[in-house]
Coordinates of N, CA, C and O in Angstrom, one line a residue:
S4 N -25.0 106.4 61.9 CA -25.6 106.5 63.2 C -25.3 105.1 63.9 O -25.1 104.1 63.3
F5 N -25.3 105.2 65.2 CA -25.0 104.0 66.0 C -25.7 104.1 67.4 O -26.1 105.2 67.8
T6 N -25.9 103.0 68.0 CA -26.4 103.0 69.4 C -25.5 102.3 70.3 O -24.7 101.4 69.9
V7 N -25.6 102.6 71.6 CA -24.7 102.0 72.6 C -25.6 101.3 73.6 O -26.6 101.8 74.1
D8 N -25.3 100.0 73.8 CA -26.1 99.2 74.8 C -25.3 99.2 76.1 O -24.3 98.7 76.2
H9 N -26.0 99.9 77.1 CA -25.4 100.0 78.4 C -25.9 99.0 79.4 O -25.5 98.9 80.5
S10 N -26.8 98.1 78.9 CA -27.4 97.2 79.8 C -26.4 96.2 80.4 O -26.6 95.8 81.6
S11 N -25.3 95.9 79.7 CA -24.4 95.0 80.3 C -23.6 95.6 81.4 O -22.9 94.9 82.2
H12 N -23.6 96.9 81.5 CA -22.8 97.6 82.5 C -23.7 97.9 83.8 O -23.2 98.3 84.8
L13 N -25.0 97.6 83.7 CA -25.9 97.8 84.8 C -25.9 96.6 85.8 O -25.8 95.5 85.3
P14 N -25.9 96.9 87.1 CA -26.0 95.8 88.0 C -27.4 95.1 87.9 O -28.4 95.7 87.5
P15 N -27.4 93.8 88.1 CA -28.7 93.1 88.0 C -29.7 93.6 89.0 O -29.4 93.9 90.1
T16 N -31.0 93.7 88.6 CA -32.0 94.1 89.4 C -32.4 93.0 90.4 O -32.7 91.9 90.0
P17 N -32.3 93.3 91.7 CA -32.7 92.3 92.7 C -34.1 91.9 92.6 O -35.0 92.7 92.5
Q18 N -34.4 90.6 92.7 CA -35.8 90.1 92.6 C -36.3 90.0 94.0 O -35.7 89.3 94.9
K19 N -37.4 90.6 94.3 CA -38.0 90.5 95.6 C -38.8 89.2 95.8 O -39.4 88.7 94.9
D20 N -38.7 88.7 97.0 CA -39.3 87.4 97.3 C -40.7 87.7 98.0 O -40.7 88.3 99.1
H21 N -41.8 87.4 97.3 CA -43.1 87.7 97.8 C -43.8 86.4 98.3 O -45.0 86.4 98.5
S22 N -43.0 85.3 98.4 CA -43.7 84.1 98.8 C -44.3 84.1 100.1 O -45.3 83.4 100.4
D23 N -43.8 85.0 101.0 CA -44.4 85.0 102.4 C -45.8 85.7 102.3 O -46.5 85.6 103.3
R24 N -46.1 86.3 101.2 CA -47.4 87.0 101.2 C -48.5 86.1 100.5 O -49.7 86.5 100.5
I25 N -48.1 85.0 100.0 CA -49.1 84.1 99.4 C -50.0 83.5 100.4 O -49.6 83.1 101.5
N26 N -51.3 83.6 100.1 CA -52.3 83.0 101.0 C -52.5 83.7 102.3 O -53.0 83.1 103.3
Q27 N -51.9 84.9 102.4 CA -52.0 85.7 103.6 C -53.4 86.3 103.7 O -53.9 86.8 102.6
P28 N -54.1 86.3 104.8 CA -55.4 87.0 104.9 C -55.3 88.5 104.6 O -54.3 89.1 105.0
Q29 N -56.3 89.0 103.9 CA -56.3 90.4 103.6 C -56.6 91.2 104.9 O -57.3 90.8 105.8
P30 N -56.1 92.4 104.9 CA -56.4 93.3 106.1 C -58.0 93.5 106.2 O -58.7 93.4 105.2
P31 N -58.5 93.7 107.3 CA -59.9 93.9 107.5 C -60.5 95.0 106.6 O -61.6 94.8 106.2
S32 N -59.8 96.1 106.4 CA -60.3 97.2 105.6 C -60.6 96.7 104.2 O -61.5 97.2 103.5
Q33 N -59.9 95.7 103.6 CA -60.1 95.3 102.3 C -61.2 94.2 102.2 O -61.7 93.9 101.2
N34 N -61.6 93.7 103.4 CA -62.6 92.7 103.4 C -64.0 93.3 103.5 O -65.0 92.6 103.3
R35 N -64.1 94.6 103.8 CA -65.3 95.2 104.0 C -66.0 95.5 102.6 O -65.3 95.7 101.6
K36 N -67.3 95.4 102.7 CA -68.1 95.7 101.4 C -68.0 97.2 101.1 O -68.0 98.0 102.0
R37 N -68.0 97.5 99.8 CA -67.9 98.9 99.4 C -69.3 99.5 99.8 O -70.3 98.9 99.6
P38 N -69.2 100.8 100.2 CA -70.5 101.5 100.5 C -71.3 101.7 99.3 O -70.8 101.8 98.2
A39 N -72.6 101.7 99.5 CA -73.5 101.8 98.3 C -73.4 103.3 97.8 O -73.0 104.2 98.5
A40 N -73.6 103.4 96.5 CA -73.5 104.7 95.8 C -74.4 105.7 96.5 O -75.6 105.4 96.8
R41 N -73.9 106.9 96.7 CA -74.7 107.9 97.4 C -75.8 108.4 96.5 O -75.6 108.6 95.3
K42 N -76.9 108.7 97.1 CA -78.0 109.2 96.3 C -77.8 110.7 96.2 O -77.0 111.4 96.9
T43 N -78.4 111.3 95.1 CA -78.3 112.7 94.9 C -78.9 113.5 96.1 O -80.0 113.2 96.5
P44 N -78.1 114.4 96.7 CA -78.6 115.1 97.9 C -79.8 115.9 97.7 O -80.0 116.4 96.6
T45 N -80.7 116.0 98.6 CA -81.9 116.8 98.5 C -82.1 117.6 99.8 O -81.5 117.3 100.8
M46 N -82.8 118.7 99.7 CA -83.2 119.4 100.9 C -84.4 118.7 101.5 O -85.5 118.6 100.9
S47 N -84.3 118.1 102.7 CA -85.3 117.2 103.2 C -86.7 117.8 103.3 O -87.7 117.1 103.2
S48 N -86.7 119.1 103.6 CA -88.0 119.7 103.9 C -88.8 119.9 102.6 O -90.0 119.9 102.6
S49 N -88.1 120.2 101.5 CA -88.8 120.5 100.2 C -88.5 119.5 99.1 O -89.1 119.6 98.0
K50 N -87.5 118.6 99.3 CA -87.2 117.6 98.3 C -86.6 118.3 97.0 O -86.7 117.8 95.9
V51 N -86.0 119.5 97.2 CA -85.3 120.1 96.1 C -84.0 119.4 95.8 O -83.2 119.1 96.7
V52 N -83.8 119.1 94.5 CA -82.6 118.3 94.1 C -81.4 119.3 94.1 O -81.4 120.3 93.5
L53 N -80.4 118.9 94.9 CA -79.2 119.7 94.9 C -78.1 119.2 94.0 O -77.5 120.0 93.3
G54 N -77.8 117.9 94.1 CA -76.7 117.4 93.3 C -75.3 117.9 93.9 O -75.3 118.6 94.9
K55 N -74.3 117.5 93.3 CA -72.9 117.9 93.8 C -72.3 119.0 93.0 O -71.3 119.6 93.3
M56 N -72.9 119.2 91.8 CA -72.4 120.3 90.9 C -73.6 121.1 90.5 O -74.7 120.7 90.4
G57 N -73.3 122.4 90.2 CA -74.3 123.3 89.6 C -73.7 123.9 88.3 O -72.4 123.9 88.1
Y58 N -74.5 124.5 87.5 CA -74.0 125.2 86.3 C -74.6 126.6 86.2 O -75.8 126.8 86.3
G59 N -73.7 127.6 86.1 CA -74.1 129.0 86.0 C -74.3 129.2 84.5 O -73.3 129.1 83.7
C60 N -75.5 129.7 84.1 CA -75.8 129.7 82.7 C -75.6 131.1 82.1 O -75.9 131.3 80.9
M61 N -75.2 132.1 82.8 CA -75.1 133.5 82.4 C -74.3 133.6 81.1 O -74.8 134.3 80.1
G62 N -73.1 133.0 81.0 CA -72.3 133.2 79.8 C -72.8 132.7 78.5 O -72.3 133.0 77.4
L63 N -73.9 131.9 78.5 CA -74.5 131.4 77.3 C -75.3 132.6 76.6 O -75.5 132.5 75.4
T64 N -75.6 133.6 77.4 CA -76.4 134.7 76.8 C -75.8 136.0 76.9 O -75.9 136.9 75.9
A65 N -75.0 136.3 77.9 CA -74.6 137.7 78.2 C -73.2 137.8 78.8 O -72.8 136.8 79.4
F66 N -72.6 139.0 78.6 CA -71.4 139.4 79.4 C -70.1 138.7 79.0 O -69.0 139.2 79.3
Y67 N -70.1 137.6 78.3 CA -68.9 136.9 77.9 C -68.9 136.6 76.4 O -68.8 135.5 76.0
G68 N -69.0 137.7 75.7 CA -69.0 137.5 74.2 C -70.4 137.4 73.7 O -71.4 137.5 74.4
P69 N -70.5 137.1 72.4 CA -71.8 136.9 71.8 C -72.6 135.7 72.3 O -71.9 134.7 72.7
P70 N -73.9 135.8 72.4 CA -74.7 134.7 72.9 C -74.6 133.5 71.9 O -74.4 133.6 70.7
V71 N -74.7 132.3 72.5 CA -74.7 131.1 71.7 C -76.1 130.9 71.2 O -77.1 131.4 71.7
S72 N -76.2 130.1 70.1 CA -77.5 129.8 69.6 C -78.4 129.0 70.6 O -77.8 128.4 71.5
N73 N -79.7 129.0 70.4 CA -80.6 128.3 71.4 C -80.3 126.8 71.4 O -80.2 126.2 72.5
S74 N -80.1 126.3 70.2 CA -79.8 124.8 70.2 C -78.5 124.5 70.9 O -78.4 123.5 71.6
K75 N -77.5 125.3 70.6 CA -76.2 125.0 71.3 C -76.2 125.2 72.8 O -75.7 124.4 73.6
G76 N -77.0 126.3 73.2 CA -77.1 126.5 74.6 C -77.8 125.4 75.4 O -77.4 124.9 76.4
V77 N -78.9 124.8 74.8 CA -79.6 123.7 75.3 C -78.6 122.5 75.4 O -78.6 121.7 76.4
A78 N -77.9 122.3 74.3 CA -77.0 121.2 74.2 C -75.9 121.2 75.3 O -75.5 120.2 75.9
V79 N -75.4 122.5 75.6 CA -74.4 122.6 76.6 C -75.0 122.3 78.0 O -74.3 121.6 78.8
M80 N -76.2 122.8 78.3 CA -76.8 122.5 79.6 C -77.1 121.0 79.7 O -77.0 120.4 80.8
K81 N -77.5 120.4 78.6 CA -77.8 118.9 78.6 C -76.5 118.1 78.9 O -76.6 117.1 79.6
A82 N -75.4 118.6 78.3 CA -74.1 117.9 78.6 C -73.7 118.1 80.1 O -73.2 117.1 80.7
A83 N -74.0 119.3 80.7 CA -73.7 119.5 82.1 C -74.7 118.6 82.9 O -74.2 118.0 83.9
Y84 N -75.9 118.4 82.5 CA -76.9 117.6 83.2 C -76.4 116.1 83.2 O -76.4 115.4 84.2
D85 N -75.9 115.7 82.0 CA -75.4 114.3 81.8 C -74.2 114.1 82.7 O -73.9 112.9 83.1
A86 N -73.4 115.1 82.9 CA -72.2 115.0 83.7 C -72.5 115.0 85.2 O -71.6 114.9 86.0
G87 N -73.8 115.3 85.6 CA -74.1 115.2 87.0 C -74.7 116.5 87.6 O -75.1 116.6 88.7
C88 N -74.6 117.6 86.8 CA -75.2 118.9 87.3 C -76.7 118.8 87.5 O -77.4 118.3 86.6
R89 N -77.2 119.3 88.6 CA -78.6 119.2 88.8 C -79.2 120.6 89.2 O -80.4 120.8 89.4
M90 N -78.3 121.6 89.4 CA -78.7 122.9 89.7 C -78.3 123.9 88.6 O -77.1 123.9 88.3
F91 N -79.2 124.6 88.1 CA -78.9 125.5 87.0 C -79.3 126.9 87.4 O -80.5 127.2 87.7
D92 N -78.3 127.8 87.4 CA -78.5 129.2 87.9 C -78.6 130.2 86.8 O -77.8 130.2 85.8
T93 N -79.6 131.1 86.9 CA -79.8 132.2 85.9 C -80.2 133.4 86.7 O -80.1 133.4 87.9
A94 N -80.6 134.4 86.0 CA -81.1 135.7 86.6 C -81.9 136.5 85.7 O -81.7 136.5 84.5
Q95 N -82.7 137.3 86.3 CA -83.5 138.3 85.5 C -82.6 139.2 84.7 O -83.0 139.6 83.6
L96 N -81.5 139.5 85.2 CA -80.6 140.5 84.6 C -79.8 139.9 83.4 O -79.2 140.7 82.6
Y97 N -79.7 138.6 83.3 CA -78.8 138.0 82.3 C -79.6 138.1 81.0 O -80.4 137.2 80.7
M98 N -79.2 139.1 80.2 CA -80.0 139.3 78.9 C -79.1 140.0 77.9 O -78.0 140.5 78.2
Q99 N -79.6 140.0 76.7 CA -79.0 140.8 75.6 C -79.5 142.3 75.7 O -80.7 142.4 75.6
F100 N -78.7 143.2 75.9 CA -79.1 144.6 76.1 C -79.2 145.3 74.8 O -79.9 146.4 74.7
G101 N -78.6 144.8 73.7 CA -78.7 145.5 72.4 C -79.7 144.7 71.6 O -80.7 144.1 72.1
D102 N -79.5 144.7 70.3 CA -80.3 144.0 69.4 C -80.2 142.5 69.6 O -79.0 142.0 69.8
V103 N -81.2 141.7 69.6 CA -81.2 140.3 69.9 C -80.6 139.6 68.6 O -81.1 139.8 67.5
V104 N -79.6 138.8 68.9 CA -79.0 138.0 67.8 C -80.0 137.0 67.3 O -80.6 136.3 68.1
P105 N -80.2 136.9 66.0 CA -81.1 135.9 65.4 C -80.8 134.5 65.9 O -79.6 134.1 66.0
G106 N -81.8 133.7 66.2 CA -81.6 132.3 66.7 C -81.3 132.2 68.1 O -80.9 131.1 68.6
T107 N -81.4 133.3 68.9 CA -81.2 133.3 70.3 C -82.3 133.9 71.1 O -83.1 134.7 70.5
Y108 N -82.4 133.7 72.3 CA -83.4 134.3 73.2 C -82.8 135.6 73.8 O -81.6 135.7 74.0
K109 N -83.6 136.6 74.0 CA -83.1 137.8 74.6 C -82.7 137.5 76.1 O -81.6 138.0 76.5
Y110 N -83.5 136.7 76.8 CA -83.2 136.5 78.2 C -82.6 135.1 78.4 O -83.1 134.1 77.8
N111 N -81.7 135.0 79.3 CA -81.1 133.7 79.6 C -82.1 132.8 80.3 O -82.0 131.6 80.1
E112 N -83.0 133.4 81.0 CA -84.1 132.6 81.6 C -84.9 131.8 80.6 O -85.3 130.7 80.8
E113 N -85.1 132.4 79.4 CA -85.8 131.7 78.4 C -85.1 130.5 77.9 O -85.6 129.5 77.6
L114 N -83.7 130.7 77.7 CA -82.9 129.6 77.3 C -82.9 128.5 78.3 O -83.0 127.3 78.0
V115 N -82.8 128.8 79.6 CA -82.8 127.8 80.6 C -84.2 127.1 80.6 O -84.2 125.9 80.8
G116 N -85.2 127.9 80.4 CA -86.5 127.3 80.4 C -86.7 126.2 79.3 O -87.3 125.2 79.4
E117 N -86.0 126.5 78.1 CA -86.1 125.6 77.0 C -85.4 124.3 77.4 O -85.8 123.2 77.0
F118 N -84.2 124.4 78.1 CA -83.5 123.2 78.5 C -84.4 122.4 79.5 O -84.4 121.2 79.5
V119 N -85.0 123.1 80.5 CA -85.7 122.5 81.5 C -86.8 121.6 80.9 O -87.2 120.5 81.5
K120 N -87.4 122.0 79.8 CA -88.4 121.2 79.2 C -87.9 119.9 78.7 O -88.7 118.9 78.5
S121 N -86.6 119.8 78.5 CA -86.0 118.6 77.9 C -85.6 117.5 78.9 O -85.2 116.4 78.5
V122 N -85.8 117.8 80.2 CA -85.4 116.8 81.2 C -86.6 116.7 82.2 O -87.4 117.7 82.3
P123 N -86.7 115.6 83.0 CA -87.7 115.6 84.0 C -87.6 116.7 85.0 O -86.6 117.0 85.5
R124 N -88.7 117.4 85.2 CA -88.7 118.6 86.0 C -88.2 118.4 87.4 O -87.6 119.2 88.0
D125 N -88.6 117.2 88.0 CA -88.2 116.9 89.4 C -86.8 116.5 89.5 O -86.3 116.1 90.6
T126 N -86.0 116.5 88.4 CA -84.6 116.1 88.5 C -83.6 117.3 88.5 O -82.4 117.2 88.6
V127 N -84.2 118.5 88.4 CA -83.3 119.7 88.4 C -83.8 120.8 89.3 O -85.0 120.8 89.6
T128 N -82.9 121.6 89.8 CA -83.2 122.8 90.6 C -83.0 124.0 89.8 O -81.9 124.2 89.2
V129 N -84.0 124.8 89.6 CA -83.9 126.1 88.8 C -83.8 127.2 89.8 O -84.6 127.4 90.7
A130 N -82.7 127.9 89.7 CA -82.4 129.1 90.5 C -82.3 130.3 89.7 O -81.7 130.3 88.6
T131 N -83.0 131.4 90.1 CA -82.9 132.7 89.4 C -82.9 133.8 90.5 O -83.2 133.6 91.6
K132 N -82.6 135.0 90.0 CA -82.4 136.1 90.9 C -83.2 137.3 90.5 O -83.4 137.6 89.3
F133 N -83.7 138.0 91.5 CA -84.5 139.2 91.4 C -83.6 140.4 91.4 O -82.7 140.5 92.3
F134 N -83.7 141.3 90.4 CA -82.9 142.5 90.4 C -83.8 143.7 90.7 O -84.8 143.9 89.9
P135 N -83.5 144.6 91.7 CA -84.4 145.7 91.9 C -84.3 146.8 90.8 O -83.4 146.8 90.1
K136 N -85.4 147.6 90.8 CA -85.3 148.7 89.9 C -84.3 149.8 90.3 O -84.1 149.9 91.5
M137 N -83.8 150.5 89.3 CA -82.8 151.5 89.7 C -83.3 152.9 89.2 O -83.8 153.0 88.1
E138 N -83.3 153.8 90.1 CA -83.6 155.2 89.8 C -82.3 156.0 90.0 O -81.9 156.3 91.1
G139 N -81.6 156.3 88.9 CA -80.3 156.9 89.0 C -79.3 156.0 89.6 O -79.1 154.9 89.0
S140 N -78.8 156.3 90.7 CA -77.8 155.4 91.4 C -78.4 154.6 92.5 O -77.7 154.0 93.3
K141 N -79.7 154.8 92.7 CA -80.4 154.2 93.9 C -81.2 153.0 93.5 O -81.8 153.0 92.4
F142 N -81.3 152.0 94.3 CA -82.1 150.8 94.1 C -83.5 151.1 94.7 O -83.6 151.7 95.7
E143 N -84.5 150.6 94.0 CA -85.9 150.7 94.6 C -86.4 149.3 94.8 O -86.3 148.4 94.0
Y144 N -86.9 149.1 96.0 CA -87.5 147.8 96.4 C -89.0 148.0 96.8 O -89.3 149.0 97.5
S145 N -89.8 147.1 96.5 CA -91.2 147.1 96.9 C -91.8 145.7 96.7 O -91.3 145.0 95.8
Y146 N -92.9 145.4 97.3 CA -93.6 144.2 97.1 C -94.1 144.1 95.6 O -94.0 143.0 95.0
E147 N -94.6 145.2 95.1 CA -95.1 145.2 93.7 C -94.0 145.0 92.7 O -94.2 144.2 91.8
I148 N -92.8 145.6 93.0 CA -91.7 145.3 92.1 C -91.2 143.9 92.1 O -91.0 143.2 91.1
L149 N -91.2 143.3 93.3 CA -90.8 141.9 93.5 C -91.8 141.0 92.8 O -91.4 140.0 92.1
R150 N -93.1 141.2 93.0 CA -94.1 140.4 92.4 C -94.1 140.5 90.9 O -94.1 139.4 90.2
E151 N -93.9 141.7 90.3 CA -93.8 141.8 88.9 C -92.5 141.0 88.3 O -92.6 140.4 87.3
A152 N -91.4 141.1 89.0 CA -90.2 140.4 88.6 C -90.4 138.9 88.7 O -90.0 138.2 87.8
T153 N -91.0 138.5 89.7 CA -91.3 137.0 89.9 C -92.1 136.5 88.8 O -91.8 135.4 88.2
E154 N -93.2 137.2 88.5 CA -94.1 136.7 87.5 C -93.4 136.7 86.1 O -93.6 135.8 85.3
G155 N -92.5 137.7 85.9 CA -91.8 137.7 84.6 C -90.8 136.5 84.5 O -90.7 135.9 83.5
S156 N -90.1 136.2 85.6 CA -89.2 135.1 85.6 C -89.9 133.8 85.4 O -89.5 132.9 84.7
L157 N -91.1 133.6 86.1 CA -91.9 132.4 85.9 C -92.3 132.2 84.5 O -92.2 131.1 83.9
K158 N -92.7 133.3 83.8 CA -93.1 133.2 82.4 C -92.0 132.9 81.5 O -92.1 132.0 80.6
R159 N -90.8 133.5 81.7 CA -89.7 133.3 80.8 C -89.1 131.9 81.0 O -88.7 131.2 80.1
L160 N -89.1 131.4 82.2 CA -88.6 130.0 82.5 C -89.6 129.0 82.1 O -89.2 127.8 81.9
G161 N -90.9 129.3 82.0 CA -91.9 128.3 81.6 C -92.2 127.3 82.7 O -92.5 126.2 82.4
V162 N -92.0 127.7 84.0 CA -92.2 126.8 85.1 C -93.3 127.4 86.0 O -93.6 128.7 85.9
D163 N -93.9 126.6 86.9 CA -94.9 127.1 87.8 C -94.3 127.4 89.2 O -95.0 127.8 90.1
C164 N -93.0 127.1 89.3 CA -92.4 127.2 90.6 C -90.9 127.5 90.4 O -90.2 126.7 89.7
I165 N -90.4 128.5 91.1 CA -88.9 128.7 91.1 C -88.3 128.1 92.3 O -88.7 128.4 93.4
D166 N -87.4 127.1 92.1 CA -86.9 126.4 93.3 C -86.1 127.2 94.2 O -86.2 127.0 95.5
L167 N -85.3 128.1 93.7 CA -84.4 128.9 94.5 C -84.5 130.3 93.9 O -84.0 130.6 92.8
Y168 N -85.0 131.3 94.7 CA -85.2 132.6 94.2 C -84.5 133.6 95.2 O -84.9 133.6 96.4
Y169 N -83.6 134.3 94.8 CA -82.9 135.2 95.7 C -82.6 136.6 95.1 O -82.8 136.8 93.9
M170 N -82.1 137.5 95.9 CA -81.9 138.8 95.5 C -80.5 139.0 94.9 O -79.5 138.6 95.5
H171 N -80.5 139.7 93.8 CA -79.2 139.9 93.0 C -78.4 141.0 93.7 O -77.2 141.0 93.6
R172 N -79.0 142.0 94.2 CA -78.4 143.2 94.9 C -79.1 143.5 96.1 O -80.3 143.5 96.2
M173 N -78.4 143.8 97.2 CA -79.0 144.1 98.5 C -79.0 145.7 98.6 O -78.0 146.3 98.2
V174 N -80.1 146.2 99.1 CA -80.1 147.6 99.3 C -79.2 148.0 100.4 O -79.0 147.3 101.4
S175 N -78.6 149.2 100.3 CA -77.7 149.7 101.3 C -78.6 150.3 102.4 O -79.5 151.0 102.2
F176 N -78.2 150.1 103.7 CA -79.0 150.7 104.8 C -78.4 152.0 105.2 O -78.8 152.6 106.2
R177 N -77.5 152.5 104.4 CA -76.8 153.8 104.7 C -77.7 154.9 104.1 O -77.9 154.9 103.0
S178 N -78.1 155.8 105.0 CA -78.9 157.0 104.5 C -77.9 158.0 103.8 O -76.7 157.8 103.9
E179 N -78.5 159.0 103.2 CA -77.7 160.0 102.5 C -76.7 160.6 103.5 O -75.6 160.9 103.1
K180 N -77.1 160.9 104.7 CA -76.2 161.5 105.7 C -75.5 160.5 106.6 O -74.7 160.8 107.4
G181 N -75.8 159.2 106.3 CA -75.1 158.2 107.1 C -75.7 158.0 108.5 O -75.2 157.2 109.3
G182 N -76.8 158.7 108.8 CA -77.3 158.7 110.2 C -77.8 157.3 110.5 O -77.6 156.8 111.6
E183 N -78.6 156.7 109.6 CA -79.2 155.4 109.9 C -78.1 154.4 110.1 O -78.2 153.5 111.0
S184 N -77.1 154.4 109.2 CA -76.0 153.4 109.3 C -75.3 153.6 110.6 O -75.0 152.6 111.3
R185 N -75.1 154.8 111.0 CA -74.4 155.0 112.3 C -75.2 154.5 113.4 O -74.7 153.9 114.4
G186 N -76.5 154.7 113.3 CA -77.4 154.3 114.4 C -77.3 152.8 114.6 O -77.3 152.2 115.7
V187 N -77.3 152.1 113.4 CA -77.2 150.6 113.5 C -75.9 150.2 114.1 O -75.8 149.3 114.9
Q188 N -74.8 150.8 113.6 CA -73.5 150.5 114.2 C -73.4 150.8 115.7 O -72.9 150.0 116.4
E189 N -74.0 151.9 116.1 CA -73.9 152.2 117.5 C -74.7 151.2 118.4 O -74.3 150.8 119.4
K190 N -75.9 150.8 117.8 CA -76.7 149.9 118.6 C -76.0 148.5 118.7 O -76.0 147.9 119.7
S191 N -75.5 148.1 117.5 CA -74.8 146.8 117.6 C -73.5 146.8 118.4 O -73.2 145.9 119.1
G192 N -72.9 148.0 118.4 CA -71.7 148.2 119.3 C -72.0 148.1 120.8 O -71.3 147.5 121.6
S193 N -73.2 148.7 121.1 CA -73.6 148.7 122.5 C -74.0 147.3 123.0 O -73.7 146.9 124.1
N194 N -74.6 146.6 122.0 CA -75.0 145.2 122.3 C -73.7 144.3 122.6 O -73.7 143.5 123.5
R195 N -72.7 144.6 121.8 CA -71.4 143.8 122.0 C -70.8 144.2 123.3 O -70.3 143.3 124.0
A196 N -70.9 145.4 123.7 CA -70.3 145.9 125.0 C -71.0 145.2 126.1 O -70.4 144.8 127.1
E197 N -72.4 145.1 126.0 CA -73.2 144.5 127.1 C -72.8 143.0 127.2 O -72.7 142.5 128.3
R198 N -72.6 142.3 126.0 CA -72.2 140.9 126.1 C -70.9 140.7 126.7 O -70.7 139.7 127.4
R199 N -70.0 141.7 126.5 CA -68.6 141.5 127.1 C -68.7 141.6 128.6 O -67.9 141.1 129.3
R200 N -69.7 142.4 129.1 CA -69.8 142.6 130.5 C -70.3 141.3 131.2 O -70.0 141.0 132.3

């Protein structure tokens, strides 16, 4: 084996003269002080901690393969917390629908609640979702159903307040014959026509 040295055939690299830059004043932008580190964003009216990142916890329990163990699930959320996540999202519906795997919680809310106990409560936002009851292919909504679902989520999460609570599915406003839906469309259409005038 052998090697070939081509360096002798290369033209010399020109050396740049930077002497004119010595002791030159820095541009104004470089003289400015760096801005202070930004504080974690909050909702001013409620002081709910938002952060810049959130973590969706569903896959720890359901829909994406077997659930992880409780200890591993808490460790994953703690790692997300250490990385800067301050909002943790779960839902009433995120659960094991078959036999519960040993060493795991049936509900994802229970797993999130276990994690929440391990960090200061005022440093995280707990978000969960209400899922209406279903009768056949129809959703059922009522104050009683909502109250029951809310109390269940509070108990599973082990908290006295849900920071962000929202609806997992919206009821359709379309009646069986479509009359109600058409009425809404006609009314909104007439309003648009009036605005155009």
